[in-house]
Coordinates of C-alpha atoms and ligand atoms in Angstrom, one line a residue:
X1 CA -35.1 -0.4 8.4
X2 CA -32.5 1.3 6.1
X3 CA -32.7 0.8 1.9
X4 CA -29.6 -1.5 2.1
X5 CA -31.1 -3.7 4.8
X6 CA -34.7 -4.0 3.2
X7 CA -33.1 -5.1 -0.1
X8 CA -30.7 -7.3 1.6
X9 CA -33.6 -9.1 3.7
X10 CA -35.1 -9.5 0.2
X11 CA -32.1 -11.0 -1.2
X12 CA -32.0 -13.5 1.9
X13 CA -35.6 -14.7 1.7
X14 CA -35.9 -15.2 -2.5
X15 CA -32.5 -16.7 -3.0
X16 CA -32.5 -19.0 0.1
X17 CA -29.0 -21.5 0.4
X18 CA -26.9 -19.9 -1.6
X19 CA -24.4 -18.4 1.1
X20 CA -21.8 -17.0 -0.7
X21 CA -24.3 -14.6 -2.6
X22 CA -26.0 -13.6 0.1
X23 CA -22.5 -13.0 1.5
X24 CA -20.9 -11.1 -1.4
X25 CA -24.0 -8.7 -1.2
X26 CA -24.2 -7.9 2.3
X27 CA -20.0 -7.2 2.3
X28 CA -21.0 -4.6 -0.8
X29 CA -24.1 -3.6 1.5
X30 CA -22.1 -2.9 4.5
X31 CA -19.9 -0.2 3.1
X32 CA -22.1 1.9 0.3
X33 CA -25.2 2.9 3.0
X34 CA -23.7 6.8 3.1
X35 CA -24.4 6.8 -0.6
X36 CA -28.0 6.5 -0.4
X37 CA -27.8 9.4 2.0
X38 CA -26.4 12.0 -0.1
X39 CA -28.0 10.6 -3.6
X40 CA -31.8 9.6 -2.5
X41 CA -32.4 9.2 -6.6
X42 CA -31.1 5.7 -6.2
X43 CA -33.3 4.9 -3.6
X44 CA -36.1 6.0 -5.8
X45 CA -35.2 4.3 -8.9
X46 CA -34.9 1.0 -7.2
X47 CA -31.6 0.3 -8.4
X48 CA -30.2 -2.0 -5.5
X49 CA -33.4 -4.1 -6.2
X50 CA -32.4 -4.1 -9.8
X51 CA -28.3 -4.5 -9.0
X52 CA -29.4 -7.8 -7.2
X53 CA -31.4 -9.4 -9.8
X54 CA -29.7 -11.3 -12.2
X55 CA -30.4 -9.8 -15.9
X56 CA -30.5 -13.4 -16.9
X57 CA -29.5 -16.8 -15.3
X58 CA -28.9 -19.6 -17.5
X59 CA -28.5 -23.3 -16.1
X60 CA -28.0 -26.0 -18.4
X61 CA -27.1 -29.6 -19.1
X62 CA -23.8 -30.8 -20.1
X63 CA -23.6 -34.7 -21.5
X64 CA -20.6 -35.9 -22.7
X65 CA -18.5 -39.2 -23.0
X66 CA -16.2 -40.2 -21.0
X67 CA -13.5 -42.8 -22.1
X68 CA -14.7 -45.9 -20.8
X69 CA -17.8 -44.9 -22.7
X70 CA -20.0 -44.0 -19.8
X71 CA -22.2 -41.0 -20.3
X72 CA -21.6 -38.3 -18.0
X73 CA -23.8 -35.1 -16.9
X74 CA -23.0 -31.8 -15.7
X75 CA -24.7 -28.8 -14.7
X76 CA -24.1 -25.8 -17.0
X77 CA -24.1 -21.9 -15.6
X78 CA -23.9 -18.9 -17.1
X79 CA -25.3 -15.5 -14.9
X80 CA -25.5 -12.4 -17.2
X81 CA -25.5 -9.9 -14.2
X82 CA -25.8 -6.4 -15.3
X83 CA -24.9 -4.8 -18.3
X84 CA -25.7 -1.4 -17.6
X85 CA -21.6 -0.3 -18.8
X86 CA -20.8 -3.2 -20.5
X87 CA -21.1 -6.6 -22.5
X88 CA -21.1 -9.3 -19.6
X89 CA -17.5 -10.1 -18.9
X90 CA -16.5 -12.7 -16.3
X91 CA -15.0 -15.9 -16.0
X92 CA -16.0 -19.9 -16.3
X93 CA -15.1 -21.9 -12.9
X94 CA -14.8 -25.5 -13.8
X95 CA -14.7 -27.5 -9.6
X96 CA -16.7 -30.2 -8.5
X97 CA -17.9 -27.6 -5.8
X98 CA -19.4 -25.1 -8.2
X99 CA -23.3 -24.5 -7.6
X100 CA -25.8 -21.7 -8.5
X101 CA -24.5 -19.7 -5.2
X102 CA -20.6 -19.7 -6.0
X103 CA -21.8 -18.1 -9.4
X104 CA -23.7 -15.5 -8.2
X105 CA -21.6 -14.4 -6.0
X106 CA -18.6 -14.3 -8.6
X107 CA -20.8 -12.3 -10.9
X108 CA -22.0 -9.9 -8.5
X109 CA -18.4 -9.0 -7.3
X110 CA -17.5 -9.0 -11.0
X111 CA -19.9 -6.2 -11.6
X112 CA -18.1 -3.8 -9.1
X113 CA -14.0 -5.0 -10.4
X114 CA -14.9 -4.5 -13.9
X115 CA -16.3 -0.8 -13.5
X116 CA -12.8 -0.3 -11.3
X117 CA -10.9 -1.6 -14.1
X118 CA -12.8 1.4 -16.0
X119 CA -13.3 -0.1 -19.3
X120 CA -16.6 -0.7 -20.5
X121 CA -17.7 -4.0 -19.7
X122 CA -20.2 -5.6 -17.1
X123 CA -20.5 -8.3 -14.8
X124 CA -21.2 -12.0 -15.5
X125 CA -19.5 -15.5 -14.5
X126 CA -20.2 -19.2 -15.5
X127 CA -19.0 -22.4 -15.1
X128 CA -20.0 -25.8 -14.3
X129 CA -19.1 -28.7 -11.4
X130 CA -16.7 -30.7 -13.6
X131 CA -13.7 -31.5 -12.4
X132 CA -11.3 -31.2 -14.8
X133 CA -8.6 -33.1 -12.4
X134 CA -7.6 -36.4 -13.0
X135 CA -9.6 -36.6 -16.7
X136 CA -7.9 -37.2 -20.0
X137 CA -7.4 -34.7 -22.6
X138 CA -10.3 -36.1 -24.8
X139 CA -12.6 -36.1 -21.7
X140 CA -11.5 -32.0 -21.2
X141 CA -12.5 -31.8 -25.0
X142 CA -15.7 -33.5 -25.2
X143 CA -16.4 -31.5 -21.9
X144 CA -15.6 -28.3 -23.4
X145 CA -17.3 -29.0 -26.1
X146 CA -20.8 -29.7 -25.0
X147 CA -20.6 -27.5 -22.3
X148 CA -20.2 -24.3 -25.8
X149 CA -22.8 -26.3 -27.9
X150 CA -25.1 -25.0 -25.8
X151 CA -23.9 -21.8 -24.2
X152 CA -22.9 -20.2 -27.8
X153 CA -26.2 -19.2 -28.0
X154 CA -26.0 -17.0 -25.3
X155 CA -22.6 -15.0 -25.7
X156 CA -21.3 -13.2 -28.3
X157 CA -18.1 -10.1 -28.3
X158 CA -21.0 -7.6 -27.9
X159 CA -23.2 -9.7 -25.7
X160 CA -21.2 -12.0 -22.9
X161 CA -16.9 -12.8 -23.4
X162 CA -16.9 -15.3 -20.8
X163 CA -12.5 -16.4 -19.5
X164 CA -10.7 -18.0 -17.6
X165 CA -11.2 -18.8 -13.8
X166 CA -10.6 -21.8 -11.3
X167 CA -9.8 -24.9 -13.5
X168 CA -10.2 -23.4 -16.8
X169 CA -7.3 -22.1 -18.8
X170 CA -5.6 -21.9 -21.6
X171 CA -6.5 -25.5 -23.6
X172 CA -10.0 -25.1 -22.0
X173 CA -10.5 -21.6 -23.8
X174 CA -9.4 -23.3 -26.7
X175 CA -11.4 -26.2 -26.7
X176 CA -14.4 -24.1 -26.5
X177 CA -13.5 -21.2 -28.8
X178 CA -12.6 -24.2 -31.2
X179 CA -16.4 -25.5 -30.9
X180 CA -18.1 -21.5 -30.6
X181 CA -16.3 -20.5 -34.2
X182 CA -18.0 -24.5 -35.8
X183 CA -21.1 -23.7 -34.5
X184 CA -21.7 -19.7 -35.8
X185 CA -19.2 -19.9 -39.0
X186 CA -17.9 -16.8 -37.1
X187 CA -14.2 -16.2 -36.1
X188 CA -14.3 -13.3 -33.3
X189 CA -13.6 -12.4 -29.8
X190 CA -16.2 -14.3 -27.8
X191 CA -13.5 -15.2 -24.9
X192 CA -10.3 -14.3 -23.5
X193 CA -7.7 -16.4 -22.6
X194 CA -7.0 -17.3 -26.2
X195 CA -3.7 -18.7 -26.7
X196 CA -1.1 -15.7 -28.5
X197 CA -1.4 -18.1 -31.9
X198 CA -5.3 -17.1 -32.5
X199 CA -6.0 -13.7 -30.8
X200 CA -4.7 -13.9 -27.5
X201 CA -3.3 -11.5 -25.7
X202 CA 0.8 -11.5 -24.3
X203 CA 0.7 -11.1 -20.7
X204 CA -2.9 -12.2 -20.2
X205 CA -2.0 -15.0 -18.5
X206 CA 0.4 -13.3 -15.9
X207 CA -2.2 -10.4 -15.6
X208 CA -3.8 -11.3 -12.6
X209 CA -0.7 -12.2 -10.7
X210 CA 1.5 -9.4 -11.9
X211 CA -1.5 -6.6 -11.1
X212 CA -1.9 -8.2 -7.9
X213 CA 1.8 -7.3 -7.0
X214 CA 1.4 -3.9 -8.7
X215 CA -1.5 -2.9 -6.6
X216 CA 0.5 -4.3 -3.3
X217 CA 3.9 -2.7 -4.4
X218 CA 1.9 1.1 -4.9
X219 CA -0.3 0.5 -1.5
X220 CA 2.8 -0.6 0.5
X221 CA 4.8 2.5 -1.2
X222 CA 2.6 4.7 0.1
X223 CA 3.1 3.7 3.7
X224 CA 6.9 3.8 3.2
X225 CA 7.4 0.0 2.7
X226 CA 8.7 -2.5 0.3
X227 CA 8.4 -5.6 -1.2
X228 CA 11.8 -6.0 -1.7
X229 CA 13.1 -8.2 1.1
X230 CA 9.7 -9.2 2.6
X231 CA 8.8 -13.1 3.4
X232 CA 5.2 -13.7 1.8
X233 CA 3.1 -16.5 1.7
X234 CA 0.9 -17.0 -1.2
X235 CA -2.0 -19.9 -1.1
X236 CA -3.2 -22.0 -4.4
X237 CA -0.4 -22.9 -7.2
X238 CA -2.2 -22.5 -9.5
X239 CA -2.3 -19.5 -12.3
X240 CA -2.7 -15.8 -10.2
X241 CA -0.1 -17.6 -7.4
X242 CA 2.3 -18.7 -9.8
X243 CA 2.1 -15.1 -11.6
X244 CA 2.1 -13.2 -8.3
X245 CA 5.1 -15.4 -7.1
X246 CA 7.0 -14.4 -10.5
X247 CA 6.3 -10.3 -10.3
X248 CA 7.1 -10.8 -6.1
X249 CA 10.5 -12.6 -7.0
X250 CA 11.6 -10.0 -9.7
X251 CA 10.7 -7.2 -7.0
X252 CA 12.9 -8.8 -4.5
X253 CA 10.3 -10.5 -2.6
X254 CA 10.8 -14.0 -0.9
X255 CA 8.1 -16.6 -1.3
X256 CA 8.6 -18.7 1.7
X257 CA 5.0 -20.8 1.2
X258 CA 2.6 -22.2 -1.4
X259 CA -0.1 -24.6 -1.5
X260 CA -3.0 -26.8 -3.3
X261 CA -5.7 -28.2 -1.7
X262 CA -4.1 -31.2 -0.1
X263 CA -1.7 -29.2 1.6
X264 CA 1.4 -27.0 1.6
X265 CA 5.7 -26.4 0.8
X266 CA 7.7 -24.3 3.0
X267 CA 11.3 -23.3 2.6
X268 CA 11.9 -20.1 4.8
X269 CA 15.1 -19.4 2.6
X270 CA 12.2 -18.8 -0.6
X271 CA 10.9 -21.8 -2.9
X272 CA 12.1 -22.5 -6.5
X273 CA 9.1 -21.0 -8.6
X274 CA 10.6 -22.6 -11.7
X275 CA 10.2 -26.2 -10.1
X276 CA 6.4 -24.9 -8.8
X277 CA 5.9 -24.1 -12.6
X278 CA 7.4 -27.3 -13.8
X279 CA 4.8 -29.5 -11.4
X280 CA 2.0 -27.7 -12.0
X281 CA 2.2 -26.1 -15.6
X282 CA 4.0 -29.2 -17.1
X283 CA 3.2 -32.0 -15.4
X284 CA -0.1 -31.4 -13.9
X285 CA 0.9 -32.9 -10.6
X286 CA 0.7 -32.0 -6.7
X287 CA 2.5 -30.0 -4.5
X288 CA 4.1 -32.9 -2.5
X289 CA 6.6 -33.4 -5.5
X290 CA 8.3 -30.6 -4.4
X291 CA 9.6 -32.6 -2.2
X292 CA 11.2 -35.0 -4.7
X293 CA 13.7 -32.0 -5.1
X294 CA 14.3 -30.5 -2.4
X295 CA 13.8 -33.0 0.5
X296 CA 14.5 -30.3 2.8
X297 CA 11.3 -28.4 2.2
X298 CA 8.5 -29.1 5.0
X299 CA 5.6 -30.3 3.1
X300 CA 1.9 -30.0 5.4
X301 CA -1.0 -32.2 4.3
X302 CA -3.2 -29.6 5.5
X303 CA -3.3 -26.2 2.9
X304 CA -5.2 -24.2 5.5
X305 CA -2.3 -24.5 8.0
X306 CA -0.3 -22.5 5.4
X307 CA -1.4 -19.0 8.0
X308 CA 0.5 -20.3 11.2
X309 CA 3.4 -19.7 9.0
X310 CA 5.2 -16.1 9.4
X311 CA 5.1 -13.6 7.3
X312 CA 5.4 -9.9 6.1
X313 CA 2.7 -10.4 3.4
X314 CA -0.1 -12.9 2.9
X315 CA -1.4 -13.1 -0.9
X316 CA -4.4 -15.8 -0.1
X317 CA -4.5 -16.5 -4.2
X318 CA -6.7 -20.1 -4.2
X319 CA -10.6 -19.3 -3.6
X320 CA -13.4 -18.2 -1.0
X321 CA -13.1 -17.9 2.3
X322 CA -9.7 -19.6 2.8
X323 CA -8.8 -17.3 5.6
X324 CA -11.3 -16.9 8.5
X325 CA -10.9 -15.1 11.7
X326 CA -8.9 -17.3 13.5
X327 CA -6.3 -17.3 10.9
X328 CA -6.7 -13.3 10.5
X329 CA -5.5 -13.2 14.0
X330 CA -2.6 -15.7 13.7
X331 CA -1.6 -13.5 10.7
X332 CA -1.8 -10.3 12.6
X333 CA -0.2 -11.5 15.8
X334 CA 2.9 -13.1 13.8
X335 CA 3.4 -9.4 12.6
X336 CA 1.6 -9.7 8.8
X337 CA 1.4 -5.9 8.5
X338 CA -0.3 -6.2 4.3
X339 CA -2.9 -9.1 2.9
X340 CA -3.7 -8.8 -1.0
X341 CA -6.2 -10.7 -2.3
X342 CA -5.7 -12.7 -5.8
X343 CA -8.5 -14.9 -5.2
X344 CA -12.0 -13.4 -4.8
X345 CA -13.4 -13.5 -1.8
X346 CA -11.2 -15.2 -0.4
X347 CA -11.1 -13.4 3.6
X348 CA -14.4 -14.1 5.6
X349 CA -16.0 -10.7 6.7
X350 CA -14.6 -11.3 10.0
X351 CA -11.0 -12.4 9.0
X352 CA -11.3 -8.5 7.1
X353 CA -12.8 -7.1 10.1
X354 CA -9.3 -7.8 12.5
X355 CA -7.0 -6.9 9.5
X356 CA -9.0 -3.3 9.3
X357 CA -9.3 -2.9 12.9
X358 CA -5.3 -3.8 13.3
X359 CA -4.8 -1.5 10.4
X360 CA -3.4 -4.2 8.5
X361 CA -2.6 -2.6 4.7
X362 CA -6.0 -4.7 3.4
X363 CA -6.0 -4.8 -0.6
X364 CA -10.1 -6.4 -1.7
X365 CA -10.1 -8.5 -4.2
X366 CA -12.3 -6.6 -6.5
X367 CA -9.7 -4.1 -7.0
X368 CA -6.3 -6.0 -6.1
X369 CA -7.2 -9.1 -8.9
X370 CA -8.9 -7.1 -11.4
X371 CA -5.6 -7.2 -13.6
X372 CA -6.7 -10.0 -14.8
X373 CA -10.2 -8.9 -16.4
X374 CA -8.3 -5.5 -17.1
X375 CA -6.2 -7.3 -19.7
X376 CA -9.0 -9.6 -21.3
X377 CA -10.3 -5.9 -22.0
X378 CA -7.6 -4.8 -23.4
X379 CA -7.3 -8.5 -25.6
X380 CA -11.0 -7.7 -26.4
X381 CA -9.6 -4.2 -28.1
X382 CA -7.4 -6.1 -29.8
X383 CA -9.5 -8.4 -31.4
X384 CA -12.1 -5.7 -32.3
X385 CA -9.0 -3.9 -34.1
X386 CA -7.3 -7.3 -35.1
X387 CA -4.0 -6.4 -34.1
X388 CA -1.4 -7.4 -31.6
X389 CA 0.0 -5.3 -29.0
X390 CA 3.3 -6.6 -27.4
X391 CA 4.2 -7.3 -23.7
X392 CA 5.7 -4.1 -23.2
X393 CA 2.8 -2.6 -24.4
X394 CA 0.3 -4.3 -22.2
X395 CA 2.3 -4.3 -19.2
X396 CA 2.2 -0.3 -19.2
X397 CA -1.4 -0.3 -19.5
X398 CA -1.8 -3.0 -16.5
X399 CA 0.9 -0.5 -14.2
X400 CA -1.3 2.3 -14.9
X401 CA -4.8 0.7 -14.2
X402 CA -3.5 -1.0 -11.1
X403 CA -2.5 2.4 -10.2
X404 CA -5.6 4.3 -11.2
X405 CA -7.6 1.5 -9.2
X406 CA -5.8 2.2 -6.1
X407 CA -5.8 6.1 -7.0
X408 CA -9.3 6.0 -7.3
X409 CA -10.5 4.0 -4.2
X410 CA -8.5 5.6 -1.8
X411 CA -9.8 9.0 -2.8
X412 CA -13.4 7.9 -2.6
X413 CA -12.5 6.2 0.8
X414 CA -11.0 9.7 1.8
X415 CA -14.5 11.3 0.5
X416 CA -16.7 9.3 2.8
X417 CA -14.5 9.9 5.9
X418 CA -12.6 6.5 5.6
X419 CA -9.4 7.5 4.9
X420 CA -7.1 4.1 4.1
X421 CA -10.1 1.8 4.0
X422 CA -10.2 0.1 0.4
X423 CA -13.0 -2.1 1.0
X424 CA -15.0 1.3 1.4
X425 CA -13.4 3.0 -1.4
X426 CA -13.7 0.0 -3.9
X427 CA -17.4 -0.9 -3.5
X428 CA -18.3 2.8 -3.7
X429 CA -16.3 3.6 -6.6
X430 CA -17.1 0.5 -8.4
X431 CA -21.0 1.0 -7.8
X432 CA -21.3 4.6 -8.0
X433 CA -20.2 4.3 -12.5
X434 CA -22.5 1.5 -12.2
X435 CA -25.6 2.8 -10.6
X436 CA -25.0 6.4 -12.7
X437 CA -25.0 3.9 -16.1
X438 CA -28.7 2.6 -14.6
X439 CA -30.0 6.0 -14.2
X440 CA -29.2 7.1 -17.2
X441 CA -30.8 4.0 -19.3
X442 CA -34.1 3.8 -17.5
X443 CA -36.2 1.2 -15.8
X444 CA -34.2 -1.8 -17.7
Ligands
NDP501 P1 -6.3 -22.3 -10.9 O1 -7.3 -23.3 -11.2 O2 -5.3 -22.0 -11.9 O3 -5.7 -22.5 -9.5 C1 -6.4 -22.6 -8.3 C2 -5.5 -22.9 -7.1 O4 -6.3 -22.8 -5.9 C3 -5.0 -24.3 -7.2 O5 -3.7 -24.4 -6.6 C4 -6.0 -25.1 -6.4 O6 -5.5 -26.3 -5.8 C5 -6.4 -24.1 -5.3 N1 -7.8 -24.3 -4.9 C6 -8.9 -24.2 -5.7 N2 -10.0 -24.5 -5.0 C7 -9.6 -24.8 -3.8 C8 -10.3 -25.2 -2.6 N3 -11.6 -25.4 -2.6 N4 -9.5 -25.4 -1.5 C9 -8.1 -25.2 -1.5 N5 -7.5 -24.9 -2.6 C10 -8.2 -24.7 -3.7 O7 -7.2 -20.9 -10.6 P2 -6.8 -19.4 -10.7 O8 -5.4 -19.3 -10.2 O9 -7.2 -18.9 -12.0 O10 -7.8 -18.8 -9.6 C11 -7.5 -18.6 -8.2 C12 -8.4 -17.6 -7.6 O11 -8.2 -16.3 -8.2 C13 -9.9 -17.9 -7.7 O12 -10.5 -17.4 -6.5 C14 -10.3 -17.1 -8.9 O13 -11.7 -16.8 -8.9 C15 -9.5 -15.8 -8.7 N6 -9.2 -15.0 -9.9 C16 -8.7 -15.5 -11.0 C17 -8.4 -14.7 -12.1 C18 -7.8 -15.3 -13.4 O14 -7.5 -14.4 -14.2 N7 -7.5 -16.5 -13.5 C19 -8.8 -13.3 -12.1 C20 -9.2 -12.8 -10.8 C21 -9.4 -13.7 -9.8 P3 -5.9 -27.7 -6.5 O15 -5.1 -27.8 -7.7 O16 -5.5 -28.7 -5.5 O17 -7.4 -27.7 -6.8
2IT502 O1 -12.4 -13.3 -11.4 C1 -12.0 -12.8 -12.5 O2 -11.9 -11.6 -12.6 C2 -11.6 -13.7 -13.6 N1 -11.7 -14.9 -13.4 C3 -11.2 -13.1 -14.9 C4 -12.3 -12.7 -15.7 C5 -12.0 -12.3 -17.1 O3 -13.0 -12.1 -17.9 O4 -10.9 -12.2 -17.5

């Protein structure tokens, strides 16, 4: 058996049940075996046995009150990955479906998209299975806040800046910085996300949606094509799909389809973002009430449906493994010619298989959403210099890193003899900084 295969049978056997790990790692596996060929001093200093080990893995309890009084209890995680080029930098998923396996599997890709970003921080994700829907604001709060009293102990700005993810944004981060500044008497950057009032940066919450489209705009530009004029779908409504659907619509895009997990809106003549943003960033509601507006708009109780419908581009922006091979092939056969992902994860290894083999423009998630990390590093500069950039500012700086992202992997695909395939040229470029950073410090 090859070095890749032994480790990942190892993975398999010590971490049994948790299938999205033991996925993320055999999709990274699959592509960085010719590496091991040319550099056998990674073989011998062990570091995919080391790469696949948590540096630390903290589970916890989280009690709080709810308001009828009853005590509640939720399972805390925080996984500190690897921190060989970096503070551990990832975000918190708050869903009732988070377990030790979604986490791992978020960290270890995180690893890879934050050395592609090509600041210096490393890989790490938390969360916990609250469900933030359908709870009060003092039942968010009291969440928050036990969920930091015991996590602040573990983070720090030079140690572990956990953000945003699924279910956690902007009055989360806030509710827990709130409680992490009581507890240490400290006022620093220990997340990102902040609101612009108390060190937040501008644009940090479009970043992942607006570097999404960047990195789709340069790979379609490259093969002659636009976004101007296209019909895209985009899945999820939530903050990379409502982002992405703003940066698509300036472009000239048309967003014919969005969804949330009870189903999806269709308008082939483009949907009204604003009225997307008013149901979901004001009033917290479903998708249906699209409908209230514009009773012309086909609403489908069933969100994975949302890839019978055509379409030019498909931005799957919701979570894991929302597209799977049968609805890679729908996509290809109704003439889907690019897929970027927003969410991580989210194409199975087979739905990525057809969309490489049709040569399908394919933009992986660990480069195509890493905007949004990209900018928490650049809010995490300025904290550490306490000043403020302004949007223009950080705008420019997420163009170019989308750019140098795409720049980068396409040259390492070219390298290994696999010219145009990103998923090659993202997990070798993103492991190879990492790996280097290993050698260099030593069996840690
Ligand atoms: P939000 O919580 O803002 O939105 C999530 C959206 O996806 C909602 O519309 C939600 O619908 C839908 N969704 C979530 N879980 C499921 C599910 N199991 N089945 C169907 N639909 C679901 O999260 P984000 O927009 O921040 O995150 C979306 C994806 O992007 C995630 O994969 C995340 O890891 C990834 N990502 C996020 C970054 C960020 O900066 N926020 C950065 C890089 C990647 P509903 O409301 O019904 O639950
Ligand atoms: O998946 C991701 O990259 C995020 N949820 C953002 C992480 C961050 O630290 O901004």
């Amino acid at each position: 058996m090859g070095y890749t295969q032994d480790v990942l049978s190892n993975v398999l056997e010590k971490n049994p049940g948790e299938l999205e790990f033991h996925q993320a790692v055999r999709e990274v596996f699959s592509s960085i075996e010719a590496v091991f060929e040319i550099y056998p001093e990674y073989e011998k200093a062990g570091i995919l046995e080391r790469l696949v080990e948590p540096e630390r893995q903290i589970i916890f309890r989280v009690p709080w009150m709810d308001d009828e009084g009853k005590i509640r209890v939720n399972r805390g995680y925080r996984i500190q990955f690897n921190s060989a080029i970096g503070p551990y930098k990832g975000g918190l998923r708050l869903h009732p479906s988070v377990n030790l396996g979604i986490i791992k599997f978020l960290g270890f890709e995180q690893i890879f998209k934050n050395s592609l970003t090509g600041f210096s921080i490393g890989g790490g994700k938390g969360g916990s299975d609250f469900d933030p829907k359908g709870k009060s604001d003092a039942e968010v709060m009291k969440f928050c806040q036990s969920f930091m009293t015991e996590l602040f102990r573990y983070i720090g700005p030079c140690t572990d800046v956990p953000a945003g993810d699924i279910g956690t944004g902007a009055r989360e981060i806030g509710y827990m910085f709130g409680q992490y500044k009581r507890l240490k008497n400290a006022f620093e950057g220990v997340l990102t996300g902040k609101s612009i009032e108390y060190g937040g940066s501008l644009l940090r919450k479009e970043a992942t949606g607006y570097g999404l489209v960047y990195f789709v705009n340069n790979m379609l530009e490259k093969k002659g094509k636009l976004i101007k004029g296209a019909k895209i779908v985009i899945s999820g409504s939530g903050n990379v799909a409502i982002y992405a659907h703003q940066k698509i619509k300036e472009l000239g895009g048309i967003v014919v389809a969005m969804s949330d997990s009870n189903g999806y809106i269709y308008d082939p003549e483009g949907l009204d973002l604003n009225e997307i943003k008013i149901i979901k960033e004001i009033d917290n509601k479903r998708i249906i009430e699209y409908k209230n507006k514009y009773p012309d708009a086909r609403y489908k109780e069933n969100s994975k449906e949302i890839w019978k419908i055509k379409c030019d581009i498909a931005l799957p922006c919701a979570t894991q493994n929302e597209i799977n091979s049968e609805d890679a092939e729908i996509l290809v056969n109704n003439g889907c010619y690019a897929v970027g992902e927003g969410a991580n994860m989210p194409c199975t290894p087979e739905a990525v298989k057809i969309f490489l083999e049709n040569k399908i423009l394919y933009a992986p998630g660990k480069a195509s959403n890493a905007g949004g990390v990209a900018v928490s590093a650049l809010e995490m500069c300025q904290n550490s210099t306490r000043t403020q950039w302004t949007a223009e500012e950080v705008d420019k700086k997420l163009k170019e890193i989308m750019s140098n992202i795409l720049k980068n992997i396409s040259m390492t695909a070219k390298e290994y003899g696999e010219e145009d395939n990103l998923v090659t040229g993202a997990n070798i470029a993103g492991f190879l900084k990492v790996a280097n950073a290993m050698l260099a410090q030593g069996v840690v």
